């Protein structure tokens, strides 16, 4: 009997051991899976944190804003002003994003909303740049036309000492961006840097195709003195037109009204246009001086013009009073003889001259906020409209514009 029980138990032992081993293996396998799942979850979380950290490190975002109040003592149209208070003409909001694709390659986009354009969103910059180990930098996409000393900061009012760059110089070229590319290289000396930049592409403005843009500029600076020279050329193709208010009569009430209409003026057939400019600035942290001179030449009847300005400023703690004198003058009025109504309108619109004098004060109220007050008086129109299409009847021979503005970066 005992032997029988022993034999039965002996036969059952392997089964019991097997069950015990299987149970133990299953339990051990469950712990391993949980550990593996927890480990994987931790790895995923770590990777996500690393990716988030990498994106944060590679992504840079900033913005700027200007708010302006402008009014004038007449309706000549200088700086888009009138006798009514205007809060939109120079108010703007911009956002700039820079994403570092690699250590040497980055994508840049700047979106602008301007009051004068009904706050529509527009891309002023949208390009990719790459810097080679040699120091050469290539950029391609939509870029700012690098014609002026403040071209790169044209919409960033905080980076400018005055309320605005002088219209006599900066208004002589009707487009500010182009689609294409540029290449630049900086030569480092002991205490200064010489940057060479070449650019090319195309643009469009008010129905005019601006093609075959080619140019180059040289900028030398030792952080106190800056000297700059630029030359550019392009071909213009299309028909220029101007918006005019045509006197008419309301058919319902019989009252006099004005109808806005676009009047074609000049047809440009691949006319060559050239731009030449030189500039210099001195800034020792207290005394500031900036000057630029430009010449624009276009084949045919389109305006050739000279312009220039000089600004002097002096920083007293948070306050920088400044004065500016500027001029603009068309140089080829004899190319637009008046022989009839049409030619008279063309001459009135394209002939222009004026001198302006500005006095202003910049107050750096905060580290990133500047408040500016500016009074600009424009005169010496001669026998022209002063260059203002709303003054073709030469009703005004001078104008004073008052500006209060704030510029902030964030």
Coordinates of C-alpha atoms in Angstrom, one line a residue:
X1 CA 0.0 0.0 0.0
X2 CA 2.8 2.3 1.0
X3 CA 4.7 1.5 -2.1
X4 CA 1.6 2.2 -4.2
X5 CA 1.2 5.6 -2.5
X6 CA 4.9 6.4 -3.0
X7 CA 4.8 5.4 -6.7
X8 CA 1.7 7.5 -7.2
X9 CA 3.4 10.5 -5.4
X10 CA 6.6 9.9 -7.4
X11 CA 4.6 10.0 -10.6
X12 CA 2.8 13.2 -9.6
X13 CA 6.1 15.0 -8.6
X14 CA 7.2 15.9 -12.2
X15 CA 3.7 17.3 -12.8
X16 CA 3.9 19.4 -9.6
X17 CA 7.4 20.6 -10.4
X18 CA 6.3 21.4 -13.9
X19 CA 3.3 23.3 -12.7
X20 CA 5.4 25.1 -10.1
X21 CA 8.1 26.0 -12.8
X22 CA 5.5 27.1 -15.3
X23 CA 3.8 29.2 -12.7
X24 CA 7.1 30.7 -11.7
X25 CA 8.1 31.3 -15.3
X26 CA 4.7 33.0 -16.0
X27 CA 5.1 35.2 -13.0
X28 CA 8.7 36.0 -13.9
X29 CA 7.6 36.8 -17.5
X30 CA 4.9 39.2 -16.3
X31 CA 7.4 41.1 -14.2
X32 CA 9.8 41.4 -17.2
X33 CA 7.1 42.6 -19.4
X34 CA 6.0 45.3 -16.9
X35 CA 9.6 46.3 -16.5
X36 CA 10.1 46.4 -20.2
X37 CA 6.9 48.5 -20.7
X38 CA 8.0 50.8 -17.9
X39 CA 11.5 51.1 -19.4
X40 CA 10.1 51.7 -22.9
X41 CA 7.7 54.4 -21.5
X42 CA 10.6 56.0 -19.7
X43 CA 12.7 55.9 -22.9
X44 CA 9.8 57.4 -25.0
X45 CA 9.4 60.1 -22.4
X46 CA 13.1 60.9 -22.4
X47 CA 13.1 61.0 -26.2
X48 CA 10.1 63.3 -26.1
X49 CA 11.8 65.6 -23.6
X50 CA 15.0 65.6 -25.6
X51 CA 13.1 66.4 -28.8
X52 CA 11.1 69.2 -27.1
X53 CA 14.4 70.5 -25.6
X54 CA 16.0 70.4 -29.0
X55 CA 13.1 72.1 -30.7
X56 CA 13.1 74.8 -28.0
X57 CA 16.8 75.3 -28.4
X58 CA 16.5 75.4 -32.2
X59 CA 13.5 77.7 -32.3
X60 CA 13.7 81.4 -31.7
X61 CA 10.7 83.7 -31.8
X62 CA 10.4 87.4 -31.3
X63 CA 8.3 90.3 -32.3
X64 CA 8.0 94.0 -32.6
X65 CA 5.2 96.6 -32.8
X66 CA 4.8 100.3 -33.6
X67 CA 1.8 102.5 -32.8
X68 CA 1.7 106.0 -34.3
X69 CA -0.5 109.0 -34.3
X70 CA 0.1 111.3 -37.3
X71 CA -1.6 114.5 -38.4
X72 CA -0.7 117.4 -40.6
X73 CA -1.6 121.0 -41.2
X74 CA -2.9 120.4 -44.7
X75 CA -3.9 117.5 -47.1
X76 CA -0.8 117.5 -49.4
X77 CA -0.4 113.8 -48.6
X78 CA 3.2 113.9 -47.2
X79 CA 3.8 110.6 -45.4
X80 CA 0.2 109.6 -46.0
X81 CA -0.9 112.3 -43.6
X82 CA -3.9 114.7 -43.6
X83 CA -5.5 117.2 -41.3
X84 CA -7.4 114.3 -39.7
X85 CA -5.8 112.2 -37.0
X86 CA -4.4 109.0 -38.3
X87 CA -3.5 106.0 -36.2
X88 CA -3.0 103.5 -39.0
X89 CA -0.4 104.9 -41.4
X90 CA 2.7 103.9 -39.5
X91 CA 1.3 101.4 -37.0
X92 CA 2.4 97.8 -37.5
X93 CA 2.9 94.5 -35.8
X94 CA 5.5 91.9 -36.8
X95 CA 6.5 88.5 -35.7
X96 CA 9.8 86.8 -36.7
X97 CA 10.6 83.1 -36.3
X98 CA 14.1 81.6 -36.7
X99 CA 14.5 77.8 -36.8
X100 CA 17.9 76.3 -36.7
X101 CA 17.8 73.4 -39.1
X102 CA 21.4 72.6 -38.4
X103 CA 24.2 74.5 -36.7
X104 CA 24.9 76.3 -40.0
X105 CA 21.5 76.3 -41.6
X106 CA 18.4 78.2 -40.6
X107 CA 15.0 79.1 -41.8
X108 CA 13.6 82.6 -41.2
X109 CA 10.2 84.0 -41.6
X110 CA 8.9 87.5 -40.7
X111 CA 5.2 88.2 -40.9
X112 CA 3.9 91.8 -41.0
X113 CA 0.6 93.4 -40.3
X114 CA 0.4 97.0 -41.2
X115 CA -2.4 99.5 -40.5
X116 CA -1.9 101.1 -43.9
X117 CA -2.7 97.7 -45.5
X118 CA -5.8 97.1 -43.3
X119 CA -3.7 94.8 -41.1
X120 CA -3.5 92.1 -43.7
X121 CA -0.8 89.5 -43.0
X122 CA 2.1 89.6 -45.3
X123 CA 5.4 87.8 -45.4
X124 CA 8.3 90.3 -45.6
X125 CA 11.0 87.7 -45.1
X126 CA 10.8 84.0 -45.9
X127 CA 14.2 82.5 -46.6
X128 CA 16.7 79.7 -45.8
X129 CA 20.3 80.6 -45.1
X130 CA 23.4 78.5 -44.9
X131 CA 26.8 79.5 -43.6
X132 CA 29.8 77.5 -44.9
X133 CA 32.8 76.8 -42.9
X134 CA 34.7 79.3 -45.1
X135 CA 32.4 82.1 -43.7
X136 CA 30.5 82.5 -46.9
X137 CA 26.7 82.8 -46.3
X138 CA 24.0 82.0 -48.8
X139 CA 20.4 83.0 -48.5
X140 CA 17.5 82.2 -50.8
X141 CA 13.8 83.0 -50.7
X142 CA 12.0 86.3 -50.1
X143 CA 14.4 88.9 -48.8
X144 CA 14.7 92.6 -48.1
X145 CA 16.3 94.7 -50.9
X146 CA 19.6 95.7 -49.3
X147 CA 19.7 99.3 -50.7
X148 CA 19.8 101.4 -47.6
X149 CA 21.6 101.5 -44.2
X150 CA 18.3 100.6 -42.4
X151 CA 16.9 98.1 -45.0
X152 CA 17.2 95.2 -42.6
X153 CA 15.4 97.1 -39.9
X154 CA 12.9 99.0 -42.1
X155 CA 9.9 97.8 -40.1
X156 CA 11.6 97.6 -36.7
X157 CA 11.2 101.2 -35.5
X158 CA 12.9 100.4 -32.2
X159 CA 16.2 99.9 -34.1
X160 CA 16.0 103.3 -35.7
X161 CA 17.0 106.5 -33.9
X162 CA 14.3 108.7 -35.5
X163 CA 10.5 108.3 -35.8
X164 CA 11.0 107.0 -39.4
X165 CA 13.8 106.9 -42.0
X166 CA 13.6 110.1 -44.1
X167 CA 10.9 109.7 -46.8
X168 CA 13.0 111.7 -49.3
X169 CA 15.5 108.9 -49.5
X170 CA 13.6 105.7 -48.5
X171 CA 10.5 106.6 -50.5
X172 CA 12.5 107.0 -53.8
X173 CA 12.4 103.2 -54.4
X174 CA 8.8 101.9 -54.5
X175 CA 9.6 98.3 -53.5
X176 CA 11.3 96.8 -50.5
X177 CA 11.4 93.1 -51.0
X178 CA 12.4 90.7 -53.8
X179 CA 12.4 87.0 -54.4
X180 CA 15.9 85.6 -55.1
X181 CA 19.1 85.2 -53.2
X182 CA 22.2 86.7 -52.0
X183 CA 25.7 85.7 -51.0
X184 CA 27.8 87.5 -48.4
X185 CA 31.3 87.3 -46.9
X186 CA 32.8 89.1 -43.9
X187 CA 36.5 90.0 -43.9
X188 CA 37.7 90.4 -40.3
X189 CA 40.5 92.8 -39.6
X190 CA 42.1 93.7 -36.3
X191 CA 39.4 96.1 -35.1
X192 CA 36.9 96.2 -38.0
X193 CA 34.9 94.2 -40.5
X194 CA 34.3 94.5 -44.2
X195 CA 31.2 92.7 -45.5
X196 CA 30.7 92.1 -49.2
X197 CA 27.2 91.2 -50.3
X198 CA 25.9 90.4 -53.8
X199 CA 22.2 89.9 -54.5
X200 CA 19.8 89.1 -57.4
X201 CA 16.2 88.2 -58.1
X202 CA 12.9 89.7 -59.1
X203 CA 10.0 91.6 -57.7
X204 CA 6.7 93.2 -58.5
X205 CA 5.1 96.5 -57.5
X206 CA 1.8 98.0 -58.5
X207 CA 1.6 96.0 -61.8
X208 CA 5.3 96.7 -62.7
X209 CA 7.5 93.6 -63.2
X210 CA 10.9 94.4 -61.7
X211 CA 13.1 91.8 -63.3
X212 CA 16.8 90.9 -63.5
X213 CA 17.7 92.6 -60.2
X214 CA 21.4 92.5 -59.7
X215 CA 23.5 94.4 -57.2
X216 CA 26.2 94.5 -54.6
X217 CA 27.2 96.5 -51.6
X218 CA 30.2 97.0 -49.3
X219 CA 29.9 97.8 -45.6
X220 CA 32.9 98.5 -43.4
X221 CA 32.5 99.1 -39.7
X222 CA 34.5 99.3 -36.5
X223 CA 31.3 99.5 -34.4
X224 CA 31.7 103.3 -34.1
X225 CA 32.1 104.3 -37.7
X226 CA 30.2 102.6 -40.5
X227 CA 30.7 103.3 -44.2
X228 CA 28.6 101.8 -47.0
X229 CA 28.2 101.8 -50.8
X230 CA 25.7 100.0 -52.9
X231 CA 24.9 99.7 -56.6
X232 CA 21.9 97.8 -58.1
X233 CA 20.1 97.5 -61.4
X234 CA 17.0 95.9 -62.9
X235 CA 14.6 96.1 -65.8
X236 CA 11.1 97.5 -65.5
X237 CA 8.2 96.2 -67.5
X238 CA 4.5 97.1 -67.3
X239 CA 2.3 100.1 -67.1
X240 CA 2.5 102.6 -64.3
X241 CA -0.8 104.0 -63.0
X242 CA -1.9 106.4 -60.3
X243 CA -5.1 106.5 -58.2
X244 CA -6.9 109.7 -58.7
X245 CA -10.2 111.1 -57.4
X246 CA -12.4 112.1 -60.3
X247 CA -15.1 114.7 -59.6
X248 CA -18.5 113.4 -60.4
X249 CA -22.2 113.7 -59.3
X250 CA -24.3 111.3 -57.3
X251 CA -27.1 110.1 -59.6
X252 CA -29.5 109.8 -56.8
X253 CA -29.0 113.0 -54.9
X254 CA -27.2 115.2 -57.5
X255 CA -24.6 116.1 -54.9
X256 CA -21.0 116.3 -56.0
X257 CA -18.9 113.3 -55.2
X258 CA -15.4 111.9 -56.0
X259 CA -14.9 108.5 -57.7
X260 CA -11.5 106.8 -57.1
X261 CA -10.0 105.5 -60.4
X262 CA -6.7 104.1 -61.5
X263 CA -5.4 106.0 -64.5
X264 CA -2.7 104.4 -66.7
X265 CA 0.2 106.8 -67.3
X266 CA 3.5 105.4 -68.6
X267 CA 4.2 102.1 -70.3
X268 CA 7.6 100.7 -69.5
X269 CA 9.1 98.2 -71.9
X270 CA 12.0 96.6 -70.2
X271 CA 13.5 99.9 -69.3
X272 CA 16.8 99.8 -67.4
X273 CA 16.8 101.2 -63.9
X274 CA 19.9 101.8 -61.7
X275 CA 20.4 102.7 -58.1
X276 CA 23.5 104.1 -56.6
X277 CA 23.9 104.9 -52.9
X278 CA 26.5 105.8 -50.3
X279 CA 26.1 106.2 -46.6
X280 CA 28.0 106.7 -43.4
X281 CA 27.3 106.8 -39.7
X282 CA 29.1 107.6 -36.4
X283 CA 27.9 106.4 -33.0
X284 CA 30.1 106.5 -30.0
X285 CA 27.2 105.7 -27.6
X286 CA 26.5 109.3 -27.0
X287 CA 26.8 111.3 -30.2
X288 CA 25.1 110.0 -33.3
X289 CA 25.4 111.0 -36.9
X290 CA 23.9 109.3 -40.0
X291 CA 23.9 110.3 -43.6
X292 CA 22.9 108.7 -46.9
X293 CA 22.8 109.9 -50.5
X294 CA 21.1 108.0 -53.4
X295 CA 20.6 108.4 -57.2
X296 CA 17.8 106.6 -59.1
X297 CA 18.0 106.5 -62.9
X298 CA 15.3 105.0 -65.2
X299 CA 15.4 105.0 -69.0
X300 CA 12.5 106.9 -70.6
X301 CA 10.1 109.2 -68.9
X302 CA 10.0 107.6 -65.5
X303 CA 11.6 109.8 -62.9
X304 CA 15.4 110.1 -62.3
X305 CA 16.0 111.5 -58.9
X306 CA 18.6 112.5 -56.3
X307 CA 18.0 112.4 -52.6
X308 CA 19.9 112.6 -49.4
X309 CA 19.7 113.3 -45.7
X310 CA 21.8 113.9 -42.5
X311 CA 20.7 113.2 -39.0
X312 CA 22.4 114.3 -35.8
X313 CA 21.5 113.1 -32.3
X314 CA 22.8 113.3 -28.8
X315 CA 21.9 110.8 -26.1
X316 CA 21.2 112.2 -22.6
X317 CA 20.4 109.3 -20.4
X318 CA 17.1 107.9 -21.7
X319 CA 16.5 110.8 -24.0
X320 CA 17.9 111.3 -27.6
X321 CA 17.0 114.6 -29.2
X322 CA 17.7 114.6 -33.0
X323 CA 17.5 116.8 -36.0
X324 CA 17.3 115.7 -39.7
X325 CA 17.6 117.6 -43.0
X326 CA 16.7 115.8 -46.2
X327 CA 16.0 116.6 -49.8
X328 CA 14.5 115.0 -52.9
X329 CA 14.7 116.3 -56.5
X330 CA 13.7 114.8 -59.9
X331 CA 16.6 115.3 -62.4
X332 CA 14.9 114.7 -65.8
X333 CA 11.9 117.0 -65.9
X334 CA 12.9 118.0 -69.4
X335 CA 12.0 114.4 -70.4
X336 CA 8.4 115.1 -69.6
X337 CA 7.4 118.1 -71.8
X338 CA 3.9 119.4 -71.3
X339 CA 2.1 119.4 -74.7
X340 CA -1.4 118.4 -73.6
X341 CA -3.6 117.3 -70.7
X342 CA -2.1 113.8 -70.5
X343 CA 1.5 115.0 -70.6
X344 CA 0.6 117.7 -68.0
X345 CA -0.7 115.0 -65.6
X346 CA 2.5 112.9 -66.1
X347 CA 4.7 116.0 -65.5
X348 CA 2.7 116.9 -62.4
X349 CA 3.0 113.4 -61.0
X350 CA 6.6 112.6 -61.8
X351 CA 8.3 116.0 -61.4
X352 CA 9.0 116.8 -57.8
X353 CA 11.3 118.4 -55.4
X354 CA 11.3 119.3 -51.7
X355 CA 13.4 119.9 -48.7
X356 CA 12.4 118.7 -45.3
X357 CA 13.5 119.5 -41.7
X358 CA 12.7 117.3 -38.8
X359 CA 13.2 117.8 -35.1
X360 CA 12.4 115.0 -32.7
X361 CA 13.0 113.3 -29.4
X362 CA 13.4 109.6 -28.6
X363 CA 12.7 108.5 -25.1
X364 CA 13.8 105.0 -24.1
X365 CA 11.1 104.6 -21.5
X366 CA 11.9 100.9 -20.9
X367 CA 14.6 98.6 -22.0
X368 CA 12.5 97.4 -25.0
X369 CA 10.2 100.4 -25.4
X370 CA 10.9 103.7 -27.1
X371 CA 8.5 106.7 -27.4
X372 CA 9.2 109.2 -30.1
X373 CA 8.0 112.7 -30.9
X374 CA 8.6 114.2 -34.3
X375 CA 7.8 117.4 -36.2
X376 CA 8.7 117.4 -39.9
X377 CA 8.4 120.5 -42.1
X378 CA 8.6 120.0 -45.9
X379 CA 9.0 123.0 -48.2
X380 CA 10.8 124.2 -51.4
X381 CA 8.4 122.5 -53.8
X382 CA 9.3 124.9 -56.5
X383 CA 6.9 124.7 -59.4
X384 CA 6.1 121.0 -58.7
X385 CA 3.7 119.1 -56.5
X386 CA 6.5 118.3 -54.1
X387 CA 6.3 114.7 -55.3
X388 CA 2.8 114.1 -53.8
X389 CA 0.2 112.8 -56.2
X390 CA -2.5 114.3 -54.0
X391 CA -1.0 117.7 -54.7
X392 CA -0.8 117.7 -58.5
X393 CA -2.7 121.0 -58.6
X394 CA 0.1 122.4 -56.5
X395 CA -2.4 123.7 -54.0
X396 CA 0.2 123.4 -51.2
X397 CA 3.8 124.6 -51.2
X398 CA 4.7 123.3 -47.8
X399 CA 3.4 121.0 -45.0
X400 CA 4.1 120.3 -41.4
X401 CA 3.5 116.7 -40.1
X402 CA 3.3 115.9 -36.3
X403 CA 4.0 112.4 -35.1
X404 CA 3.8 110.6 -31.7
X405 CA 4.9 107.0 -31.8
X406 CA 6.0 104.1 -29.7
X407 CA 8.2 101.3 -30.8
X408 CA 8.5 98.1 -28.8
X409 CA 10.4 94.8 -29.3
X410 CA 9.5 91.6 -27.4

